[in-house]
Amino acid sequence: MRKLILNLAITLDGFIEGPNGEIDWLVRDPEMDFGDILNEILSDKDAIFYGRVSYDKWGNFQPDKEASSKIKVAYERMHSKQKYVFSRTKTGDDTDAIFINSDIEERVLGIKQQPGKNIWLYGGAEITTTLLNLDLIDEFRLAVHPVIIGSGKPLFQNIRDRHKLKLTDVEGYKSGVILVKYQSETLAT
Amino acid sequence: MRKLILNLAITLDGFIEGPNGEIDWLVRDPEMDFGDILNEILSDKDAIFYGRVSYDKWGNFQPDKEASSKIKVAYERMHSKQKYVFSRTKTGDDTDAIFINSDIEERVLGIKQQPGKNIWLYGGAEITTTLLNLDLIDEFRLAVHPVIIGSGKPLFQNIRDRHKLKLTDVEGYKSGVILVKYQSETLAT
């Protein structure tokens, strides 16, 4: 079955954005070019899940003209994936993105059972919470950036149950970023 | 100068206790006996800072009679350290603990300038926030346990400024616990 994998950058204090949506706390690393990161994330995925807010902000993002060709190619690759957008009300736009308005558990299980590569759960926080509470996330691949920002949008909020995870990999980089991978175990009791 | 070092276990979602003070989410690991952990923490420390609530709960904790002799010895060693308790109102108890009620920045800088080993910032969250906001914490040594608990007492709350950290070490254990060490850099602007 395809796995649903949350790939996301967070601060040490667990935020995915500052209070005004800032991501200026992201640490740049010569070892980890953003195009490489994106390519690495996309390498085992052929679909992307977005919450509606994240989709509006990033779902059709185009890099600057000055961006490296590697980043441009990575975004092209990203935009060639099948996108799914979770929204209570919006039913579509002028792209091939599929909007999901209801029956989330059933729809997500259906998509996971389709043949294909894994699915990237892009975020944001609300759809992550919903899918985590439904125990539908199979893996967490977090890039923990070496900064405490104090306030903003937390990745984990309104989580109902305990979730035990299995650590499968952790690696620190010169930039101070830690890449950590967990598999979902069972709901802890 | 002596360093003030936060040594603490947290969940992946950043809590130091569950909503009712639970620490039953702490993962046990044959590689990391709790007596060994305590001894490792104490090895470079000769003083301990507690918030008043944490002190009342853990400051004079005695292990069970059935505990291993290693754990009993580690707690004896812990209780031989000079303790400082941060409280707005309480000025002392029947131990040698020194209670600090005011002038926190001045008092902490004074203690850090005294000769001696490093200082263990035991917690909890409120004194951690105060000392972090005063930029007085020199190192963070966090044991990140592989569990999401959803609610409880967060380690980082009411942090005023951004703090950039320097990753100095990270290691994953079979239990799924990650030990990660950061040095305080500067307040990020």
CSV table of C-alpha atoms in Angstrom, one decimal:
chain,number,residue,atom,x,y,z
A,1,MET,CA,0.0,0.0,0.0
A,2,ARG,CA,1.2,3.5,-0.7
A,3,LYS,CA,2.5,5.3,2.4
A,4,LEU,CA,1.4,8.8,3.4
A,5,ILE,CA,4.5,10.6,4.5
A,6,LEU,CA,4.7,13.9,6.3
A,7,ASN,CA,7.8,15.8,5.0
A,8,LEU,CA,8.2,19.1,6.8
A,9,ALA,CA,10.6,21.5,8.3
A,10,ILE,CA,10.0,22.6,11.9
A,11,THR,CA,11.7,24.7,14.5
A,12,LEU,CA,13.1,23.1,17.6
A,13,ASP,CA,10.0,24.5,19.4
A,14,GLY,CA,7.7,22.8,17.0
A,15,PHE,CA,6.5,25.6,14.7
A,16,ILE,CA,6.1,25.3,11.0
A,17,GLU,CA,5.6,29.0,10.5
A,18,GLY,CA,6.1,32.2,12.5
A,19,PRO,CA,3.0,34.2,13.7
A,20,ASN,CA,2.7,35.9,10.3
A,21,GLY,CA,3.5,32.9,8.2
A,22,GLU,CA,7.2,33.5,8.3
A,23,ILE,CA,9.6,30.8,7.1
A,24,ASP,CA,12.7,33.1,7.3
A,25,TRP,CA,14.0,30.9,10.2
A,26,LEU,CA,14.8,28.1,7.7
A,27,VAL,CA,18.5,27.5,7.8
A,28,ARG,CA,20.3,27.3,4.5
A,29,ASP,CA,23.1,24.8,4.2
A,30,PRO,CA,25.7,24.3,1.5
A,31,GLU,CA,25.3,20.6,2.1
A,32,MET,CA,21.6,20.7,1.5
A,33,ASP,CA,20.6,22.8,-1.5
A,34,PHE,CA,16.9,23.3,-1.5
A,35,GLY,CA,16.6,21.8,-5.0
A,36,ASP,CA,18.3,18.7,-3.6
A,37,ILE,CA,15.9,18.6,-0.7
A,38,LEU,CA,12.9,18.9,-2.9
A,39,ASN,CA,14.2,16.2,-5.3
A,40,GLU,CA,14.9,13.9,-2.4
A,41,ILE,CA,11.4,14.4,-1.0
A,42,LEU,CA,9.9,13.8,-4.5
A,43,SER,CA,12.0,10.8,-5.3
A,44,ASP,CA,9.6,8.3,-3.8
A,45,LYS,CA,6.3,10.2,-4.2
A,46,ASP,CA,3.8,10.6,-7.1
A,47,ALA,CA,1.1,12.5,-5.2
A,48,ILE,CA,0.9,15.4,-2.8
A,49,PHE,CA,-1.7,16.2,-0.1
A,50,TYR,CA,-2.3,19.9,0.8
A,51,GLY,CA,-4.5,21.6,3.2
A,52,ARG,CA,-6.4,24.4,1.4
A,53,VAL,CA,-4.4,27.2,3.0
A,54,SER,CA,-1.1,25.6,2.2
A,55,TYR,CA,-2.2,24.9,-1.3
A,56,ASP,CA,-3.3,28.5,-1.9
A,57,LYS,CA,0.1,29.6,-0.7
A,58,TRP,CA,2.4,27.0,-2.1
A,59,GLY,CA,0.5,24.6,-4.3
A,60,ASN,CA,1.3,26.4,-7.5
A,61,PHE,CA,4.4,28.3,-6.4
A,62,GLN,CA,6.9,29.2,-9.1
A,63,PRO,CA,10.5,29.9,-8.2
A,64,ASP,CA,12.1,33.3,-9.1
A,65,LYS,CA,13.6,33.7,-12.5
A,66,GLU,CA,16.9,34.0,-10.8
A,67,ALA,CA,16.5,30.6,-9.1
A,68,SER,CA,19.0,27.9,-10.0
A,69,SER,CA,18.0,25.6,-12.8
A,70,LYS,CA,18.0,22.7,-10.3
A,71,ILE,CA,15.3,24.4,-8.3
A,72,LYS,CA,13.3,25.2,-11.4
A,73,VAL,CA,13.5,21.6,-12.5
A,74,ALA,CA,12.6,20.4,-9.0
A,75,TYR,CA,9.5,22.6,-8.9
A,76,GLU,CA,8.5,21.4,-12.4
A,77,ARG,CA,8.8,17.9,-11.1
A,78,MET,CA,6.7,18.8,-8.0
A,79,HIS,CA,4.0,20.4,-10.1
A,80,SER,CA,3.8,17.2,-12.3
A,81,LYS,CA,2.6,15.2,-9.3
A,82,GLN,CA,-1.1,14.5,-8.7
A,83,LYS,CA,-2.3,17.0,-6.1
A,84,TYR,CA,-5.1,16.6,-3.6
A,85,VAL,CA,-6.4,19.6,-1.7
A,86,PHE,CA,-8.4,19.2,1.5
A,87,SER,CA,-11.0,21.9,1.9
A,88,ARG,CA,-14.4,22.2,3.5
A,89,THR,CA,-15.9,24.2,0.8
A,90,LYS,CA,-13.7,24.7,-2.3
A,91,THR,CA,-14.4,22.0,-4.9
A,92,GLY,CA,-11.8,22.8,-7.6
A,93,ASP,CA,-9.7,25.3,-9.5
A,94,ASP,CA,-8.3,25.6,-13.0
A,95,THR,CA,-5.7,22.9,-12.4
A,96,ASP,CA,-5.8,19.1,-12.3
A,97,ALA,CA,-5.8,19.1,-8.5
A,98,ILE,CA,-8.5,17.0,-6.9
A,99,PHE,CA,-10.4,18.7,-4.1
A,100,ILE,CA,-11.6,16.6,-1.2
A,101,ASN,CA,-14.5,18.1,0.9
A,102,SER,CA,-15.8,15.2,2.9
A,103,ASP,CA,-15.4,11.5,3.9
A,104,ILE,CA,-11.7,12.1,4.5
A,105,GLU,CA,-10.9,8.8,6.0
A,106,GLU,CA,-12.6,6.8,3.2
A,107,ARG,CA,-11.1,9.0,0.5
A,108,VAL,CA,-7.5,8.8,1.9
A,109,LEU,CA,-7.7,5.0,2.4
A,110,GLY,CA,-8.9,4.8,-1.2
A,111,ILE,CA,-6.0,6.8,-2.5
A,112,LYS,CA,-3.5,4.9,-0.4
A,113,GLN,CA,-4.9,1.6,-1.9
A,114,GLN,CA,-4.4,2.8,-5.4
A,115,PRO,CA,-1.2,1.6,-7.1
A,116,GLY,CA,1.6,4.1,-7.2
A,117,LYS,CA,4.5,5.6,-5.2
A,118,ASN,CA,4.1,7.2,-1.8
A,119,ILE,CA,2.2,10.3,-1.0
A,120,TRP,CA,3.7,13.5,0.3
A,121,LEU,CA,1.7,15.1,3.1
A,122,TYR,CA,2.8,18.7,2.5
A,123,GLY,CA,0.9,20.2,5.4
A,124,GLY,CA,-0.3,22.5,6.9
A,125,ALA,CA,-1.2,22.0,10.5
A,126,GLU,CA,-4.9,21.4,10.3
A,127,ILE,CA,-4.9,18.6,7.7
A,128,THR,CA,-1.9,17.1,9.5
A,129,THR,CA,-4.0,17.0,12.8
A,130,THR,CA,-7.0,15.5,11.0
A,131,LEU,CA,-4.9,12.8,9.3
A,132,LEU,CA,-2.9,12.1,12.5
A,133,ASN,CA,-6.1,11.8,14.5
A,134,LEU,CA,-7.4,9.3,11.9
A,135,ASP,CA,-4.1,7.4,12.3
A,136,LEU,CA,-3.5,7.7,8.5
A,137,ILE,CA,0.1,9.0,8.5
A,138,ASP,CA,2.6,6.3,8.0
A,139,GLU,CA,5.9,8.1,8.2
A,140,PHE,CA,7.2,11.4,9.6
A,141,ARG,CA,10.3,12.9,8.0
A,142,LEU,CA,11.1,16.1,9.9
A,143,ALA,CA,13.8,18.6,9.3
A,144,VAL,CA,14.3,20.2,12.7
A,145,HIS,CA,15.9,23.6,12.3
A,146,PRO,CA,18.2,24.8,15.1
A,147,VAL,CA,16.1,27.7,16.2
A,148,ILE,CA,13.5,28.6,18.9
A,149,ILE,CA,11.0,31.1,17.5
A,150,GLY,CA,8.6,31.3,20.4
A,151,SER,CA,5.4,31.7,18.6
A,152,GLY,CA,3.7,30.8,15.4
A,153,LYS,CA,1.8,27.9,13.9
A,154,PRO,CA,2.6,24.6,15.7
A,155,LEU,CA,2.8,21.4,13.7
A,156,PHE,CA,1.1,19.3,16.3
A,157,GLN,CA,-2.0,20.7,17.8
A,158,ASN,CA,-5.4,19.3,18.9
A,159,ILE,CA,-4.0,15.8,18.7
A,160,ARG,CA,-6.5,13.5,20.4
A,161,ASP,CA,-4.5,10.4,21.2
A,162,ARG,CA,-1.0,9.3,22.0
A,163,HIS,CA,0.9,8.1,19.0
A,164,LYS,CA,4.0,6.0,19.6
A,165,LEU,CA,6.6,6.2,16.8
A,166,LYS,CA,9.5,4.1,15.6
A,167,LEU,CA,12.7,6.0,15.0
A,168,THR,CA,14.1,4.8,11.7
A,169,ASP,CA,16.9,7.4,11.0
A,170,VAL,CA,18.4,10.5,12.4
A,171,GLU,CA,21.2,12.6,11.0
A,172,GLY,CA,22.7,16.0,11.9
A,173,TYR,CA,24.0,18.4,9.3
A,174,LYS,CA,26.6,21.1,9.5
A,175,SER,CA,23.9,23.7,9.3
A,176,GLY,CA,22.5,22.4,12.6
A,177,VAL,CA,19.5,20.9,10.8
A,178,ILE,CA,18.5,17.4,12.0
A,179,LEU,CA,16.7,15.1,9.6
A,180,VAL,CA,14.7,12.6,11.6
A,181,LYS,CA,12.5,9.8,10.3
A,182,TYR,CA,9.8,8.0,12.2
A,183,GLN,CA,7.4,5.3,11.3
A,184,SER,CA,3.9,5.3,12.8
A,185,GLU,CA,3.5,2.4,15.2
A,186,THR,CA,0.2,1.9,16.9
A,187,LEU,CA,-1.9,4.3,18.8
A,188,ALA,CA,-0.4,4.1,22.3
A,189,THR,CA,-2.7,3.3,25.1
B,1,MET,CA,32.5,30.5,33.5
B,2,ARG,CA,30.1,27.8,34.6
B,3,LYS,CA,27.6,26.9,32.0
B,4,LEU,CA,23.9,26.6,32.6
B,5,ILE,CA,22.7,23.5,30.9
B,6,LEU,CA,19.1,22.4,30.3
B,7,ASN,CA,18.9,18.6,30.5
B,8,LEU,CA,15.4,17.4,29.9
B,9,ALA,CA,13.3,14.7,28.3
B,10,ILE,CA,10.6,15.9,25.9
B,11,THR,CA,8.0,14.3,23.6
B,12,LEU,CA,8.3,14.8,19.8
B,13,ASP,CA,5.5,17.4,20.1
B,14,GLY,CA,7.5,19.3,22.8
B,15,PHE,CA,5.8,18.4,26.0
B,16,ILE,CA,7.7,17.8,29.3
B,17,GLU,CA,4.6,16.4,31.1
B,18,GLY,CA,1.2,15.2,30.1
B,19,PRO,CA,-1.9,17.3,31.1
B,20,ASN,CA,-1.9,15.7,34.6
B,21,GLY,CA,1.8,15.8,35.1
B,22,GLU,CA,2.3,12.3,33.5
B,23,ILE,CA,5.8,11.1,32.6
B,24,ASP,CA,4.6,7.7,31.7
B,25,TRP,CA,5.5,8.4,28.1
B,26,LEU,CA,9.2,8.1,28.9
B,27,VAL,CA,10.6,5.2,26.9
B,28,ARG,CA,12.8,2.8,28.7
B,29,ASP,CA,15.9,1.5,26.9
B,30,PRO,CA,18.2,-1.3,27.9
B,31,GLU,CA,21.0,0.8,26.4
B,32,MET,CA,20.1,3.7,28.6
B,33,ASP,CA,19.5,2.7,32.2
B,34,PHE,CA,18.0,5.6,34.1
B,35,GLY,CA,20.8,5.5,36.7
B,36,ASP,CA,23.3,5.8,33.8
B,37,ILE,CA,21.4,8.8,32.4
B,38,LEU,CA,21.3,10.5,35.8
B,39,ASN,CA,25.0,9.8,36.3
B,40,GLU,CA,25.8,11.1,32.8
B,41,ILE,CA,23.8,14.3,33.5
B,42,LEU,CA,25.5,14.8,36.9
B,43,SER,CA,29.0,14.1,35.7
B,44,ASP,CA,29.8,17.7,34.8
B,45,LYS,CA,27.5,19.5,37.2
B,46,ASP,CA,27.7,20.5,40.8
B,47,ALA,CA,24.6,22.6,41.1
B,48,ILE,CA,20.9,22.2,40.1
B,49,PHE,CA,18.3,24.9,39.3
B,50,TYR,CA,14.7,24.0,39.9
B,51,GLY,CA,11.5,25.9,39.5
B,52,ARG,CA,9.5,25.7,42.7
B,53,VAL,CA,6.9,23.3,41.3
B,54,SER,CA,9.5,20.9,40.0
B,55,TYR,CA,11.4,21.2,43.2
B,56,ASP,CA,8.4,20.3,45.3
B,57,LYS,CA,7.7,17.3,43.1
B,58,TRP,CA,11.3,16.1,42.4
B,59,GLY,CA,13.8,18.1,44.4
B,60,ASN,CA,14.0,15.6,47.3
B,61,PHE,CA,12.7,12.5,45.4
B,62,GLN,CA,13.8,9.2,46.9
B,63,PRO,CA,13.8,6.1,44.7
B,64,ASP,CA,11.8,3.0,45.7
B,65,LYS,CA,13.4,0.5,48.0
B,66,GLU,CA,13.2,-1.9,45.1
B,67,ALA,CA,15.2,0.4,42.8
B,68,SER,CA,18.7,-0.7,41.6
B,69,SER,CA,21.6,0.3,43.8
B,70,LYS,CA,22.9,2.2,40.7
B,71,ILE,CA,19.8,4.4,40.8
B,72,LYS,CA,20.0,4.8,44.6
B,73,VAL,CA,23.6,5.9,44.3
B,74,ALA,CA,22.7,8.3,41.4
B,75,TYR,CA,20.0,9.9,43.5
B,76,GLU,CA,22.4,10.3,46.5
B,77,ARG,CA,24.8,11.9,44.2
B,78,MET,CA,22.1,14.2,42.8
B,79,HIS,CA,21.0,15.2,46.3
B,80,SER,CA,24.6,16.1,47.3
B,81,LYS,CA,24.6,18.9,44.7
B,82,GLN,CA,23.9,22.5,45.7
B,83,LYS,CA,20.3,23.2,44.8
B,84,TYR,CA,18.7,26.5,43.9
B,85,VAL,CA,15.0,26.9,43.8
B,86,PHE,CA,13.3,29.8,42.0
B,87,SER,CA,10.1,30.9,43.7
B,88,ARG,CA,8.2,34.1,43.9
B,89,THR,CA,7.3,33.7,47.6
B,90,LYS,CA,9.0,30.7,49.3
B,91,THR,CA,12.3,31.6,51.0
B,92,GLY,CA,13.5,28.3,52.3
B,93,ASP,CA,12.8,24.8,53.6
B,94,ASP,CA,14.6,22.4,55.9
B,95,THR,CA,17.3,21.6,53.5
B,96,ASP,CA,20.4,23.4,52.2
B,97,ALA,CA,18.6,24.5,49.1
B,98,ILE,CA,19.0,28.2,48.3
B,99,PHE,CA,15.8,29.9,47.3
B,100,ILE,CA,15.9,32.8,44.9
B,101,ASN,CA,12.9,35.2,44.9
B,102,SER,CA,14.0,38.2,42.9
B,103,ASP,CA,16.8,39.7,40.8
B,104,ILE,CA,17.0,36.5,38.8
B,105,GLU,CA,19.4,37.8,36.1
B,106,GLU,CA,21.8,39.2,38.7
B,107,ARG,CA,21.7,36.2,40.9
B,108,VAL,CA,22.1,33.7,38.1
B,109,LEU,CA,25.0,35.6,36.6
B,110,GLY,CA,26.6,35.7,40.1
B,111,ILE,CA,26.2,31.9,40.4
B,112,LYS,CA,27.6,31.3,36.9
B,113,GLN,CA,30.7,33.4,37.8
B,114,GLN,CA,31.4,31.4,40.9
B,115,PRO,CA,34.1,28.7,40.5
B,116,GLY,CA,32.7,25.2,40.0
B,117,LYS,CA,31.3,22.7,37.5
B,118,ASN,CA,28.3,23.4,35.3
B,119,ILE,CA,24.8,23.9,36.5
B,120,TRP,CA,21.9,21.6,35.6
B,121,LEU,CA,18.7,23.4,34.7
B,122,TYR,CA,16.2,20.8,35.8
B,123,GLY,CA,13.1,22.6,34.8
B,124,GLY,CA,10.2,23.1,34.7
B,125,ALA,CA,8.7,25.2,31.9
B,126,GLU,CA,8.3,28.5,33.7
B,127,ILE,CA,11.8,28.9,35.0
B,128,THR,CA,13.1,27.7,31.6
B,129,THR,CA,11.1,30.4,29.9
B,130,THR,CA,12.4,33.0,32.3
B,131,LEU,CA,16.0,32.0,31.9
B,132,LEU,CA,15.7,31.6,28.1
B,133,ASN,CA,14.2,35.0,27.8
B,134,LEU,CA,17.1,36.4,29.8
B,135,ASP,CA,19.4,34.5,27.4
B,136,LEU,CA,21.1,32.8,30.4
B,137,ILE,CA,20.9,29.2,29.1
B,138,ASP,CA,24.2,28.1,27.6
B,139,GLU,CA,23.4,24.6,26.4
B,140,PHE,CA,20.3,22.5,25.7
B,141,ARG,CA,20.6,18.7,26.0
B,142,LEU,CA,17.3,17.2,25.1
B,143,ALA,CA,16.2,13.6,25.1
B,144,VAL,CA,13.4,13.5,22.5
B,145,HIS,CA,11.2,10.6,23.1
B,146,PRO,CA,9.4,8.9,20.1
B,147,VAL,CA,5.9,9.8,21.0
B,148,ILE,CA,3.3,12.4,20.3
B,149,ILE,CA,1.1,13.0,23.3
B,150,GLY,CA,-1.1,15.8,22.0
B,151,SER,CA,-1.4,17.9,25.2
B,152,GLY,CA,0.4,18.7,28.4
B,153,LYS,CA,3.0,21.1,29.6
B,154,PRO,CA,5.1,22.4,26.7
B,155,LEU,CA,8.8,23.0,27.3
B,156,PHE,CA,8.9,26.2,25.3
B,157,GLN,CA,6.2,28.7,25.9
B,158,ASN,CA,6.0,32.5,26.2
B,159,ILE,CA,9.4,32.8,24.6
B,160,ARG,CA,9.9,36.4,23.6
B,161,ASP,CA,12.7,36.4,21.1
B,162,ARG,CA,14.1,34.1,18.5
B,163,HIS,CA,17.1,32.0,19.6
B,164,LYS,CA,19.5,30.6,17.1
B,165,LEU,CA,21.2,27.4,18.4
B,166,LYS,CA,24.3,25.6,17.3
B,167,LEU,CA,23.9,21.8,17.0
B,168,THR,CA,26.9,20.1,18.7
B,169,ASP,CA,25.7,16.5,18.8
B,170,VAL,CA,22.9,14.2,17.9
B,171,GLU,CA,22.5,10.5,18.4
B,172,GLY,CA,19.6,8.1,18.0
B,173,TYR,CA,19.1,5.1,20.3
B,174,LYS,CA,17.4,1.7,19.7
B,175,SER,CA,14.6,2.8,22.0
B,176,GLY,CA,13.8,5.6,19.5
B,177,VAL,CA,15.1,8.3,21.9
B,178,ILE,CA,17.2,11.0,20.2
B,179,LEU,CA,19.8,12.8,22.4
B,180,VAL,CA,20.5,16.2,20.9
B,181,LYS,CA,22.8,18.9,22.1
B,182,TYR,CA,22.8,22.5,21.2
B,183,GLN,CA,24.8,25.5,22.3
B,184,SER,CA,23.2,28.8,22.6
B,185,GLU,CA,24.3,31.2,19.9
B,186,THR,CA,23.1,34.7,19.9
B,187,LEU,CA,19.6,36.1,20.0
B,188,ALA,CA,18.6,35.9,16.4
B,189,THR,CA,17.4,39.2,14.9
